[in-house]
Each structure stands twice: as structure tokens, then as C-alpha cells.
Amino acid sequence: MVKATTCIVHLRVNGDDYAPGVPSHYTLLETLRYAIGLTGSKQGCDKGDCGACTVILDGEPHLSCITPVLAAEGREIRTVEGLAGAGRPHPLQDAFDLNGAAQCGFCTPGILCSAVALLERNDNPSRTDIREALAGNLCRCTGYTKIYDAVESAAAVLRGQDGGTENGE
Amino acid sequence: MSDTPRRDPALGDLPLWADSGDGSRPDSGAGSGFTLIGRPQRKVDGLAKATGKAAYTDDIALPGMLHAKILRSPHPHARILSIDTTRALALEGVHAVVTGRDMPVRYGIIPWTPDEYPLCVERVRYIGDGVAAVAAVDEDTAIRALALIRVEYEELPACLDPAEALAADGSDERPFIHEPRREGRNGNVTKRVQLSFGEVDERMAGAEVVVEGEYFFEGTTHTPIEPHCAIGRYDENGRLTVWSATQVPHYLHRELASVLGLDPATIRVVQPPVGGAFGGKSEPFDLEFCVARLSMATGRPVKILYTREEVFYAHRGRHPFHMKYRTAADEQGRLQAVDAEVLLDGGAYASFGLVTTYYAGQLLTAPYTMPSYRFDSTRVYTNKPACGPKRGHGSVQPRFAFEVQLDKLAEKLGMDPIELRRVNFMGGNTRTVNELRVTSNGFLECLDAVEKASGWRERHRRLPPGRGLGVAGSCYISGTNYPVYPNEMPQSAIQLQVDRSGRVAVLSGASEIGQGCDSMVAYITAEELGVPLEYVRVLAGDTDFTPVDLGAYSSRITFMLGNACIDAARKLRRKVQEAVAEDWECRPRQVQLAGGWAYYAPDTGRRMRIARAFNLAEARHGTLGATGWYNTPRDNHGDYRGGTIGASPAYSFTAHVAEVDVDVETGVVDVVRIWVAHDCGRALNPLLVEGQMEGSVYMGFAEALMEEQIFKSADQGRAGLHNAPSLLDYRIPTSLDTPEIESLIVESIDPEGPYGAKEAGEGPLHSSIPAIANAIHDATGVRMDRLPFSAPNVWRAIQEAGGPKALAPPRRRAAPPPEPARVDRTTVGVGP
Ligand code: FES
Ligand code: FES
């Protein structure tokens, strides 16, 4: 058995503190998925090429598969599991469902993190803004079109002008 | 006794549809008053996927689970002389090692061409071929153990080129990659199909115009974002469970039994949500056999997760095609004869290749009338990862060549290319020249839709140089008429089970791979039984409790499973109607089920909750459940040898117009926008149909411009080594690369489809590629007969045409009309 150095890392994920023991070479993604059990973040390539592993670190989208776990200590980590409110999806998650923006859904957690980070700094993004914010997230299923629709409609909801059914009266 | 409150305001003017109540096929004409069908709906797994809760195969961790890795061949072609695993086994943390000798049983997805082993036994045939597998306490340990396995190889000459493969003679210098199945044959030829219909030579000789062309379609691969993953668990009762990211649980089930020598009744295959597949997970792979065998060896669960690099080696993607076409027409542009010669580069194993070789010719015969047609298609082995089915299996490549041929024909005749296609339209309810039965056919409407949406009449041949429009059409199957192994049993089935609460469970053996088949059966169940969508639970992808479905391939599920689901739901509905009718003392057909209620049709103020209706039915008929199934018609193809391949109960049709902007100095092609119209029969959920269309267009665009699954030659240092097995180097389009896509749904209402539906998942890919090629020609006058239309390839073609200054794009008049307002890609909305 490989005797990797094991270390205890202190992580704050979605507002909770964790202190798992992991091999010191672990990435943040491996730690989330295999040590903490937060499997929402996906691994599509494990080398920084696909964006499926995107999480939000201190408000910025990051590729967790190329983030050494030790580099994530002391930072505010948000994953797809931390986007929803209690029993209520984030407006973007709801918009993904309503717009059919997740087909196989494997890219979705990473895309949600990139898009939420965008919406938190810009609640009225243009299509170009959205395209650019998602340029690091490969989706092989959708052709991206429905994803743009979802981000735009979530932005409208977040601005309080969804013109829709729930609170649009 | 019925509760008869006033009309539920939530239901509004809910239309109650006319219904025979006898379970016959639905009247699928307009105005049939569906409550859910035909409207955008949420998916049953939409929120699970959007909240990160959907558990894919790699998200499953079982207690005591080991992790395994596969040792892969560094040689493109070599004999295995010996394998020494002792040092690997001795490594602390290693629990088992298996090699090909532990599973020396040949398998293959097509029962007539079994030519691979789970791990190679005596020969490796491509760089990446599996040789041994190690199960260890963790992945790191397994990887270390791989390095301790000693394999002695005797290298053999490798063959990477299909023409060379054809010329092999079995000598030491030019060995066959597989032994010939019959003495004296070329072992490298996996399949040859020669078929001829009508009088090709006579018509060719008598035709007004003949266009000849040579085309090359480079291989591409699926690259689902989820890498293949499997877990095996062999338990104390001698039962094997395999979880796998597969599109074909049933075929996997069969192959596991045959290779491992187990009674299939002791095997369970579970298919968790699959993170994309596109044909790349539609046959068994080494990892599934290895996790099973290693679990049998250790008594512990074993997982294998492919690296991204391994996904490129597993491949089974688009075959490289070398194609020659001769196409003849009369002076009105009516097709007279088509003559094709196709060479398929199959890679190291047969995979679905027998079918691919047929599809290379058989699927070209619609939507145009072809009085005569001949094709000669040959698939050969080469020492590269095996090719197989990728979205639009076997028919995307010939469609590219043929639709470019049609464009050349139109040019020669001075015809509008859309007009040429109209002139040749075959119509519906007819047979193709190769005797395939075509029922509904909305191709003309597709052409009309893209012509109008793209502003074709005003803009084709009139845009400024460098800018152009191109058109193409295509057709595709809604499922194959026959399963891969001959049997008379249903292709698809559904089991419904009703709870006293009104909840309906749908047991489906079909494979949800993102296309929405779990949702599709929920919509149908809710529609037929009148329950709210939230009352439907879909339980799928587990061979222990779902009826057999053959898998997510050949665009078969909506058509076949949809019909099976209607069948089951109608059987149940009849029971419910009968029971309620007895209570109301009316006729069963006067009882309508919709929106959570049973209604008395003549007076909809009279109604009862659906749960109560179900309870009445359960009291009358016993526990409520029903099975439904679908099998294909048998009279829809010719009875010549191979006539069944390409046969489908229905065909979808597509037309594309692409707009490109070519930088003639650099060869960079910007696909500005693609309009796609697709005849899907009926859009059961238009949102999902659009999603399939957009994803298809994207994938076609990607193959047209960017993707190449290619291998190094000996001159490049390492013959047979994958050129770029990563998502950085094998470039697939990002959000910035992908063009604006406008989807236009055409509904031809197929007489046999569920509510008239046909496929939407693969057809819309086909014509995007030739539409782009034809648009490049409109923009520059340069023909792109080789894929991809990457900047270097386009630049070279422009140089061969004399350079940017010499280009003469075809134009309708000397002075082009004023430049149309440029579509701003960033602000224009998409969608109909
Ligand atoms: S898994 Fe991190 S970028 Fe692909
Ligand atoms: S939804 Fe499948 S990869 Fe994006």
C-alpha cells in the first residue's frame, strides 16, 4: 500500500466545518467526493479541462480537481449542494429544471457554480456575459442554448421581474 | 356515490378528449386535447440533477469497496508472450490481479462477430488494449501495482491505414489483425456489403448530369462528460450485481453471464443515471467484466472509474469513412442513379461494425426518390481503438458526402439547392428503392421552415463574399426493427403498479442517459391515467425489477417504450373506467380520467378523485397493475439478405440551413447560426425535443469544424498512439465556440408512433455537417470534401483554389444587394 502522507484538513464547505484525514496529495475534488461524501461536484477529466468539478471559492468559480486540498483551507467553499435553501432550490436550479437545461446533468453542478458566481456579481447579464462566464464548463448534451435561457430567466427572478407565476403579480 | 363539486378552477377549461376507450391507437390528429403531451413539462429528474443529488455510478460507494485499474498495452500490435503478476500481487494493499486467461471467452455486441476478450489473451491490437487488472485498497495502490506487472510482448507490424489493411496477406510483414474466419479470406475485412437496386449503370449512362466526388470523414469520438465507471459486487449468495454507466443494461446482462459463465438469473445490472453517452456506452467494456471478476475473486465490491485518457481508448466512436460517390440526375434535377463506394476504418474490433457497414449504404435512400442505387461498403480492422456507433450511427458520414453531391448537382444545373431537394422529395407512405417502408414524412415542411427562417430566398447566393448559406437534408431511424440478437420477444416493455393513494409506479427497463426517457413515460402515464405528474414515480434501470428494454441506442426509446407505456396505461385505464362506470351507472367510455380526477364526460361537474377511482377499480379487479409492450411490424422491409438492416417502424426527417462567415486569409470558419427543422412526428415535450435538436446540431457542428480522433504515425514517433487523449487537446466546443441554434419543430404525426411521435435524438445531427460545407462553398466557392473544416484544412483548400484573391463565390447577380443587417449573435434570442 502506498504510504502517502496523511493529513487532517480543515475545510468550511457550505457553511459547515469538516476536518477529514486525507492523503496530502488529494485535490479539493477528491476530498469533497471521497472523504466528505459531497458527491455533487463531478469529475469529468481530473485535469482542469472540463469544468464539471467547478466549485465556488470565496465567491469565485474554481476547478476543484486542480486545487490541492490544502490550498482550500481557510476559504469559504460552496458546492452545488450549498446553493439551495432549505427545501427550496436556488432560482437558478429551478430555472434549469423549467428550461430543460440539464440533460444528462453531469456538467450541471459545475455550470451552476459558474453561473451563480456570475449572477452574484451581475444580476442582469447579457448573453455574451453568460457565454464568457461558462466558457470553462463543457457541456456535451445541450448545445448550451437551454442553459443560457435558464441563466437569463433565473436572473430575471433574482431581480424580482420574472413576470411569472409565483411572485410576479 | 361521487363527490361532485363545481369545476376545479385549477383545471380551467381543461379539454376532455374524445376517446374510444377501447385501447385502440390514439387519434393523433390535432385538437385531440392532451393535458400534458405536447407542452413543456419539468423532467422527473430535473431537480435532482440541478441540485447535485442525482447519484451517478462514481457517486456510489459501497462498504469495503476496492478500487481497480487496468494495465493497457503500449503497443499497437503485439503477441503476449507472458504475464508475470507476482510482484503486483505481493504489494501490500493489493487484493487480486486478473488477466485475459481468467476470462478467456470471446464476446461481441453483435452475436455473429464475437472477436474480443475482456482482457487480451494472446494478442494486443491497439495502444490502450486491456491486458490485466488489479484490485487494491485504493486507486493509488492499484496504479502502483500496475507498474509491477511484467508483460513480455513480441511486437507485430501495425497497420493504421484502411487501404493497407485491405492489402494485408497474412504474412509476417503484413499480418492480419484477426485470423480470417474462413481460409483464404483477408482477416482484416470485418464486413463487406454490396447491394444494388434498380438499373444503376443504364440510368447513369442516360442521365443529363453526373457528379463524381471523393470524400473523407475523419473519425470523432463521443466524449460524454462522465467517464465510464462500473462497480461489481459478488455476494455471499453467489449473486453478482454490476452498476454501470451503460446504455445497454440488458445486453450487458447477457454478456456478463456468457463471459463469466454465470447463470443470468444470478446477475443483476443496475444502471444509475448516465452522464452522457451518445453511443459511447452501448456495448460492454473491459471495466464491467473486470469489476465483476475481481469481486468474485475478492468477495468485496470493486469499482473502476476510467480516466479521461481511457475514455478516448475505449472509443467506439465515429468511423473514419473514405467515400466515392457518383450521382446522376435529369435536366430537372431529378435523381436517376446513385453509386457509392465506401471504406470504413473500423479499428481493432468489430463492435457494431456489421451494422455500421450496412448503415453506410442502407440509410441513404430517404427522403429523396432514388430510382436506382448501388453501394459497396467494406469495413476493415486497423490497429487503433475500435470504432462503433456514435449519434447517427453509420449514416452521418455518407449523408455528408451525399448532401454535398446534391449541392454540386444543383450548381451544375443552375438550380436552387432547396428546390432540387423539393423536386426529389419522396413523399410519405411509400417505399424506398431498397424497400424500406416510410410512413409519415414531414421533410418538405422541414425545408420550408428553414428556408423561411433563414431568409434563404433573399440571401442565398447574395451575401457578401466570405459569407454564405448552405442547406442539407437527412433522415434517420426511430429504432431498429430487430434486436441485435434474434428473438421474437418485445423490444420494449413497461410495468405499471398503482397504489391506493393514487400514486402510479412505472417500472421501465429503458436507459436514461439524459435524453429524458424516464420523463417521457411519466408524461404518458399521467396523460392516460389522469393523475398529476407528481403522482408518477419512475423506477428504472435495474434488471432485477424492470421488464427488459433493449437499451438507449438507434433512437428507439420514445417510439418503442412510448408505445409500450400507452399499451400498459390503457389496459389499466379500462379497468378504472369500468369500475367508475359501475358506480355511476354509465358506460365506461363516458368516464374520463384527467388532472387527478375521474369525470363523467356528459357532465363534467360530476367527478371523483382519481385515488377513489383507483380504489373502486382495485375493489372490483384486485390489485391494480398492468404490463404493456411494443414490438415492431414485420412487413416493412425487403426480404433480400441485409434487407432488415436499416428497417425501422418510422423515420424522422431533418433540414438544416447554416450560415458561415469565412476569413479567407486564415481559413477560420465562423458558423454564425444554424436553423434546424426536424420532423419528430409529435413533440411529446417540445422543450426536450428542442434540447435534442440543439445538442445534435452542436455535436454536428463540432465534428464539422473541430474534432478529430486521430493517431500518430511512425514518422511522428509512435505509431498508433492517440494524438490527443485529453479534453484540452481533443477540442470540443465551449460556449464561446457554439453557434446560435434555432430549432423549428415539425410534426407529421406518425400513424404508429406514440401519439404520433418519432425520434429526435440523432436525426438532427446529420445534415448540420453538409449544410456547413455547402455554406462554405456559398461563401467562398471552395468545396470542402474532407472533414474537419478546421482553419488549416480550409486555408489549404483556399490556397489550392488559387488563394484568397482568386476566390469566386457563386453569386446570383453581379452586384450583390445591400448587405443584410448582420445578426448580432450576442443579443438575438434563440428558439421558435
Ligand atoms: S474534472 Fe475538473 S476540470 Fe474536469
Ligand atoms: S447536460 Fe450532459 S454534459 Fe451538460
mmCIF file of N, CA, C and O in Angstrom, chain A residues 76-138:
data_model
loop_
_atom_site.group_PDB
_atom_site.id
_atom_site.type_symbol
_atom_site.label_atom_id
_atom_site.label_comp_id
_atom_site.label_asym_id
_atom_site.label_seq_id
_atom_site.Cartn_x
_atom_site.Cartn_y
_atom_site.Cartn_z
ATOM 1 N N GLU A 76 -13.883 29.998 2.013
ATOM 2 C CA GLU A 76 -15.314 29.695 2.004
ATOM 3 C C GLU A 76 -15.609 28.881 0.758
ATOM 4 O O GLU A 76 -15.478 29.387 -0.359
ATOM 5 N N ILE A 77 -15.953 27.608 0.939
ATOM 6 C CA ILE A 77 -16.194 26.727 -0.212
ATOM 7 C C ILE A 77 -17.696 26.525 -0.375
ATOM 8 O O ILE A 77 -18.392 26.178 0.591
ATOM 9 N N ARG A 78 -18.180 26.743 -1.592
ATOM 10 C CA ARG A 78 -19.584 26.415 -1.875
ATOM 11 C C ARG A 78 -19.640 25.440 -3.027
ATOM 12 O O ARG A 78 -18.972 25.609 -4.041
ATOM 13 N N THR A 79 -20.449 24.429 -2.841
ATOM 14 C CA THR A 79 -20.630 23.423 -3.894
ATOM 15 C C THR A 79 -22.092 23.437 -4.305
ATOM 16 O O THR A 79 -22.906 24.151 -3.711
ATOM 17 N N VAL A 80 -22.417 22.629 -5.284
ATOM 18 C CA VAL A 80 -23.798 22.588 -5.764
ATOM 19 C C VAL A 80 -24.760 22.266 -4.620
ATOM 20 O O VAL A 80 -25.882 22.755 -4.586
ATOM 21 N N GLU A 81 -24.291 21.487 -3.650
ATOM 22 C CA GLU A 81 -25.171 21.122 -2.534
ATOM 23 C C GLU A 81 -25.492 22.331 -1.666
ATOM 24 O O GLU A 81 -26.458 22.306 -0.899
ATOM 25 N N GLY A 82 -24.676 23.369 -1.765
ATOM 26 C CA GLY A 82 -24.886 24.532 -0.903
ATOM 27 C C GLY A 82 -25.652 25.659 -1.572
ATOM 28 O O GLY A 82 -25.786 26.742 -1.008
ATOM 29 N N LEU A 83 -26.150 25.432 -2.757
ATOM 30 C CA LEU A 83 -26.835 26.519 -3.461
ATOM 31 C C LEU A 83 -28.299 26.644 -3.058
ATOM 32 O O LEU A 83 -28.850 27.731 -3.044
ATOM 33 N N ALA A 84 -28.926 25.522 -2.746
ATOM 34 C CA ALA A 84 -30.354 25.534 -2.450
ATOM 35 C C ALA A 84 -30.604 26.033 -1.042
ATOM 36 O O ALA A 84 -29.771 25.883 -0.161
ATOM 37 N N GLY A 85 -31.777 26.642 -0.837
ATOM 38 C CA GLY A 85 -32.205 26.944 0.513
ATOM 39 C C GLY A 85 -32.834 25.690 1.109
ATOM 40 O O GLY A 85 -32.928 24.662 0.443
ATOM 41 N N ALA A 86 -33.287 25.790 2.359
ATOM 42 C CA ALA A 86 -33.873 24.609 2.985
ATOM 43 C C ALA A 86 -35.141 24.204 2.234
ATOM 44 O O ALA A 86 -36.103 24.954 2.192
ATOM 45 N N GLY A 87 -35.088 23.045 1.638
ATOM 46 C CA GLY A 87 -36.265 22.522 0.955
ATOM 47 C C GLY A 87 -36.697 23.339 -0.255
ATOM 48 O O GLY A 87 -37.815 23.198 -0.736
ATOM 49 N N ARG A 88 -35.826 24.213 -0.732
ATOM 50 C CA ARG A 88 -36.239 25.089 -1.826
ATOM 51 C C ARG A 88 -35.028 25.286 -2.735
ATOM 52 O O ARG A 88 -33.974 25.694 -2.271
ATOM 53 N N PRO A 89 -35.157 24.963 -3.990
ATOM 54 C CA PRO A 89 -33.995 25.118 -4.862
ATOM 55 C C PRO A 89 -33.649 26.587 -5.091
ATOM 56 O O PRO A 89 -34.505 27.459 -4.950
ATOM 57 N N HIS A 90 -32.420 26.837 -5.390
ATOM 58 C CA HIS A 90 -31.977 28.176 -5.811
ATOM 59 C C HIS A 90 -32.747 28.517 -7.099
ATOM 60 O O HIS A 90 -33.013 27.626 -7.907
ATOM 61 N N PRO A 91 -33.108 29.776 -7.296
ATOM 62 C CA PRO A 91 -33.847 30.128 -8.521
ATOM 63 C C PRO A 91 -33.162 29.620 -9.789
ATOM 64 O O PRO A 91 -33.836 29.253 -10.759
ATOM 65 N N LEU A 92 -31.855 29.563 -9.774
ATOM 66 C CA LEU A 92 -31.170 29.061 -10.972
ATOM 67 C C LEU A 92 -31.407 27.562 -11.139
ATOM 68 O O LEU A 92 -31.584 27.063 -12.254
ATOM 69 N N GLN A 93 -31.433 26.845 -10.029
ATOM 70 C CA GLN A 93 -31.697 25.404 -10.116
ATOM 71 C C GLN A 93 -33.096 25.153 -10.640
ATOM 72 O O GLN A 93 -33.322 24.280 -11.479
ATOM 73 N N ASP A 94 -34.042 25.966 -10.140
ATOM 74 C CA ASP A 94 -35.405 25.832 -10.623
ATOM 75 C C ASP A 94 -35.472 26.166 -12.110
ATOM 76 O O ASP A 94 -36.134 25.479 -12.892
ATOM 77 N N ALA A 95 -34.746 27.198 -12.491
ATOM 78 C CA ALA A 95 -34.757 27.605 -13.904
ATOM 79 C C ALA A 95 -34.125 26.522 -14.784
ATOM 80 O O ALA A 95 -34.546 26.320 -15.924
ATOM 81 N N PHE A 96 -33.138 25.843 -14.271
ATOM 82 C CA PHE A 96 -32.554 24.736 -15.042
ATOM 83 C C PHE A 96 -33.608 23.672 -15.315
ATOM 84 O O PHE A 96 -33.701 23.140 -16.409
ATOM 85 N N ASP A 97 -34.394 23.384 -14.295
ATOM 86 C CA ASP A 97 -35.421 22.368 -14.462
ATOM 87 C C ASP A 97 -36.494 22.850 -15.440
ATOM 88 O O ASP A 97 -36.872 22.142 -16.366
ATOM 89 N N LEU A 98 -36.951 24.078 -15.233
ATOM 90 C CA LEU A 98 -38.034 24.599 -16.077
ATOM 91 C C LEU A 98 -37.631 24.722 -17.537
ATOM 92 O O LEU A 98 -38.453 24.595 -18.433
ATOM 93 N N ASN A 99 -36.368 25.003 -17.782
ATOM 94 C CA ASN A 99 -35.914 25.227 -19.154
ATOM 95 C C ASN A 99 -35.286 23.991 -19.795
ATOM 96 O O ASN A 99 -34.789 24.067 -20.910
ATOM 97 N N GLY A 100 -35.270 22.896 -19.084
ATOM 98 C CA GLY A 100 -34.646 21.695 -19.650
ATOM 99 C C GLY A 100 -33.152 21.903 -19.879
ATOM 100 O O GLY A 100 -32.600 21.441 -20.869
ATOM 101 N N ALA A 101 -32.492 22.602 -18.959
ATOM 102 C CA ALA A 101 -31.085 22.953 -19.165
ATOM 103 C C ALA A 101 -30.139 21.843 -18.738
ATOM 104 O O ALA A 101 -28.946 21.901 -19.032
ATOM 105 N N ALA A 102 -30.652 20.856 -18.016
ATOM 106 C CA ALA A 102 -29.819 19.719 -17.644
ATOM 107 C C ALA A 102 -30.327 18.500 -18.397
ATOM 108 O O ALA A 102 -31.465 18.087 -18.190
ATOM 109 N N GLN A 103 -29.532 17.980 -19.278
ATOM 110 C CA GLN A 103 -29.929 16.719 -19.928
ATOM 111 C C GLN A 103 -29.343 15.573 -19.107
ATOM 112 O O GLN A 103 -29.988 15.087 -18.197
ATOM 113 N N CYS A 104 -28.123 15.172 -19.404
ATOM 114 C CA CYS A 104 -27.552 14.116 -18.559
ATOM 115 C C CYS A 104 -27.257 14.645 -17.164
ATOM 116 O O CYS A 104 -27.190 13.887 -16.211
ATOM 117 N N GLY A 105 -27.053 15.953 -17.052
ATOM 118 C CA GLY A 105 -26.858 16.564 -15.746
ATOM 119 C C GLY A 105 -25.450 16.489 -15.197
ATOM 120 O O GLY A 105 -25.198 16.962 -14.092
ATOM 121 N N PHE A 106 -24.535 15.929 -15.940
ATOM 122 C CA PHE A 106 -23.202 15.713 -15.370
ATOM 123 C C PHE A 106 -22.388 16.996 -15.329
ATOM 124 O O PHE A 106 -21.585 17.196 -14.422
ATOM 125 N N CYS A 107 -22.597 17.866 -16.289
ATOM 126 C CA CYS A 107 -21.898 19.154 -16.283
ATOM 127 C C CYS A 107 -22.589 20.140 -15.359
ATOM 128 O O CYS A 107 -22.054 21.192 -15.040
ATOM 129 N N THR A 108 -23.835 19.811 -14.986
ATOM 130 C CA THR A 108 -24.729 20.792 -14.359
ATOM 131 C C THR A 108 -24.184 21.381 -13.044
ATOM 132 O O THR A 108 -24.209 22.601 -12.875
ATOM 133 N N PRO A 109 -23.682 20.559 -12.119
ATOM 134 C CA PRO A 109 -23.207 21.155 -10.871
ATOM 135 C C PRO A 109 -22.115 22.214 -11.105
ATOM 136 O O PRO A 109 -22.137 23.286 -10.482
ATOM 137 N N GLY A 110 -21.219 21.928 -12.012
ATOM 138 C CA GLY A 110 -20.153 22.890 -12.301
ATOM 139 C C GLY A 110 -20.696 24.135 -12.976
ATOM 140 O O GLY A 110 -20.295 25.265 -12.662
ATOM 141 N N ILE A 111 -21.614 23.936 -13.892
ATOM 142 C CA ILE A 111 -22.192 25.084 -14.597
ATOM 143 C C ILE A 111 -22.980 25.957 -13.631
ATOM 144 O O ILE A 111 -22.916 27.175 -13.676
ATOM 145 N N LEU A 112 -23.709 25.305 -12.722
ATOM 146 C CA LEU A 112 -24.464 26.080 -11.734
ATOM 147 C C LEU A 112 -23.525 26.945 -10.908
ATOM 148 O O LEU A 112 -23.809 28.110 -10.638
ATOM 149 N N CYS A 113 -22.390 26.381 -10.516
ATOM 150 C CA CYS A 113 -21.463 27.156 -9.689
ATOM 151 C C CYS A 113 -20.908 28.342 -10.479
ATOM 152 O O CYS A 113 -20.841 29.464 -9.964
ATOM 153 N N SER A 114 -20.522 28.122 -11.736
ATOM 154 C CA SER A 114 -20.020 29.236 -12.540
ATOM 155 C C SER A 114 -21.098 30.292 -12.719
ATOM 156 O O SER A 114 -20.839 31.490 -12.652
ATOM 157 N N ALA A 115 -22.333 29.830 -12.960
ATOM 158 C CA ALA A 115 -23.410 30.774 -13.249
ATOM 159 C C ALA A 115 -23.861 31.511 -11.986
ATOM 160 O O ALA A 115 -24.173 32.701 -12.047
ATOM 161 N N VAL A 116 -23.874 30.814 -10.855
ATOM 162 C CA VAL A 116 -24.255 31.504 -9.617
ATOM 163 C C VAL A 116 -23.221 32.575 -9.288
ATOM 164 O O VAL A 116 -23.563 33.706 -8.909
ATOM 165 N N ALA A 117 -21.947 32.256 -9.489
ATOM 166 C CA ALA A 117 -20.906 33.255 -9.233
ATOM 167 C C ALA A 117 -21.112 34.459 -10.157
ATOM 168 O O ALA A 117 -20.929 35.610 -9.742
ATOM 169 N N LEU A 118 -21.509 34.196 -11.388
ATOM 170 C CA LEU A 118 -21.795 35.301 -12.315
ATOM 171 C C LEU A 118 -22.974 36.128 -11.809
ATOM 172 O O LEU A 118 -22.900 37.358 -11.720
ATOM 173 N N LEU A 119 -24.053 35.442 -11.462
ATOM 174 C CA LEU A 119 -25.268 36.160 -11.066
ATOM 175 C C LEU A 119 -25.067 36.948 -9.780
ATOM 176 O O LEU A 119 -25.718 37.961 -9.557
ATOM 177 N N GLU A 120 -24.133 36.499 -8.954
ATOM 178 C CA GLU A 120 -23.908 37.229 -7.708
ATOM 179 C C GLU A 120 -23.167 38.536 -7.959
ATOM 180 O O GLU A 120 -23.250 39.465 -7.180
ATOM 181 N N ARG A 121 -22.406 38.597 -9.072
ATOM 182 C CA ARG A 121 -21.795 39.903 -9.333
ATOM 183 C C ARG A 121 -22.549 40.681 -10.400
ATOM 184 O O ARG A 121 -22.349 41.876 -10.547
ATOM 185 N N ASN A 122 -23.429 40.021 -11.137
ATOM 186 C CA ASN A 122 -24.130 40.714 -12.206
ATOM 187 C C ASN A 122 -25.509 40.063 -12.350
ATOM 188 O O ASN A 122 -25.617 38.971 -12.881
ATOM 189 N N ASP A 123 -26.537 40.760 -11.881
ATOM 190 C CA ASP A 123 -27.852 40.108 -11.923
ATOM 191 C C ASP A 123 -28.589 40.409 -13.227
ATOM 192 O O ASP A 123 -29.756 40.087 -13.369
ATOM 193 N N ASN A 124 -27.895 41.030 -14.165
ATOM 194 C CA ASN A 124 -28.537 41.287 -15.453
ATOM 195 C C ASN A 124 -27.544 41.023 -16.581
ATOM 196 O O ASN A 124 -27.211 41.914 -17.362
ATOM 197 N N PRO A 125 -27.060 39.779 -16.648
ATOM 198 C CA PRO A 125 -26.002 39.502 -17.612
ATOM 199 C C PRO A 125 -26.531 39.416 -19.043
ATOM 200 O O PRO A 125 -27.649 38.952 -19.261
ATOM 201 N N SER A 126 -25.737 39.853 -19.986
ATOM 202 C CA SER A 126 -26.077 39.678 -21.396
ATOM 203 C C SER A 126 -25.713 38.254 -21.806
ATOM 204 O O SER A 126 -25.035 37.542 -21.064
ATOM 205 N N ARG A 127 -26.126 37.867 -23.002
ATOM 206 C CA ARG A 127 -25.741 36.525 -23.491
ATOM 207 C C ARG A 127 -24.232 36.402 -23.566
ATOM 208 O O ARG A 127 -23.675 35.348 -23.266
ATOM 209 N N THR A 128 -23.582 37.478 -23.955
ATOM 210 C CA THR A 128 -22.118 37.440 -24.023
ATOM 211 C C THR A 128 -21.521 37.224 -22.637
ATOM 212 O O THR A 128 -20.595 36.432 -22.469
ATOM 213 N N ASP A 129 -22.069 37.921 -21.654
ATOM 214 C CA ASP A 129 -21.581 37.718 -20.280
ATOM 215 C C ASP A 129 -21.736 36.247 -19.883
ATOM 216 O O ASP A 129 -20.847 35.654 -19.270
ATOM 217 N N ILE A 130 -22.885 35.688 -20.232
ATOM 218 C CA ILE A 130 -23.144 34.296 -19.826
ATOM 219 C C ILE A 130 -22.205 33.355 -20.567
ATOM 220 O O ILE A 130 -21.569 32.486 -19.963
ATOM 221 N N ARG A 131 -22.094 33.558 -21.875
ATOM 222 C CA ARG A 131 -21.172 32.722 -22.654
ATOM 223 C C ARG A 131 -19.767 32.765 -22.060
ATOM 224 O O ARG A 131 -19.104 31.742 -21.949
ATOM 225 N N GLU A 132 -19.336 33.955 -21.721
ATOM 226 C CA GLU A 132 -17.972 34.079 -21.206
ATOM 227 C C GLU A 132 -17.841 33.430 -19.837
ATOM 228 O O GLU A 132 -16.853 32.762 -19.549
ATOM 229 N N ALA A 133 -18.853 33.607 -19.000
ATOM 230 C CA ALA A 133 -18.772 33.028 -17.660
ATOM 231 C C ALA A 133 -18.765 31.501 -17.712
ATOM 232 O O ALA A 133 -18.228 30.847 -16.827
ATOM 233 N N LEU A 134 -19.360 30.928 -18.763
ATOM 234 C CA LEU A 134 -19.464 29.469 -18.844
ATOM 235 C C LEU A 134 -18.415 28.855 -19.769
ATOM 236 O O LEU A 134 -18.438 27.649 -20.029
ATOM 237 N N ALA A 135 -17.499 29.674 -20.257
ATOM 238 C CA ALA A 135 -16.550 29.186 -21.263
ATOM 239 C C ALA A 135 -15.650 28.083 -20.731
ATOM 240 O O ALA A 135 -15.066 27.331 -21.508
ATOM 241 N N GLY A 136 -15.548 27.953 -19.418
ATOM 242 C CA GLY A 136 -14.707 26.902 -18.856
ATOM 243 C C GLY A 136 -15.480 25.651 -18.484
ATOM 244 O O GLY A 136 -14.927 24.741 -17.878
ATOM 245 N N ASN A 137 -16.752 25.611 -18.821
ATOM 246 C CA ASN A 137 -17.584 24.452 -18.472
ATOM 247 C C ASN A 137 -18.076 23.780 -19.739
ATOM 248 O O ASN A 137 -18.936 24.317 -20.425
ATOM 249 N N LEU A 138 -17.551 22.614 -20.023
ATOM 250 C CA LEU A 138 -18.004 21.902 -21.214
ATOM 251 C C LEU A 138 -19.328 21.212 -20.929
ATOM 252 O O LEU A 138 -19.478 20.552 -19.898
#
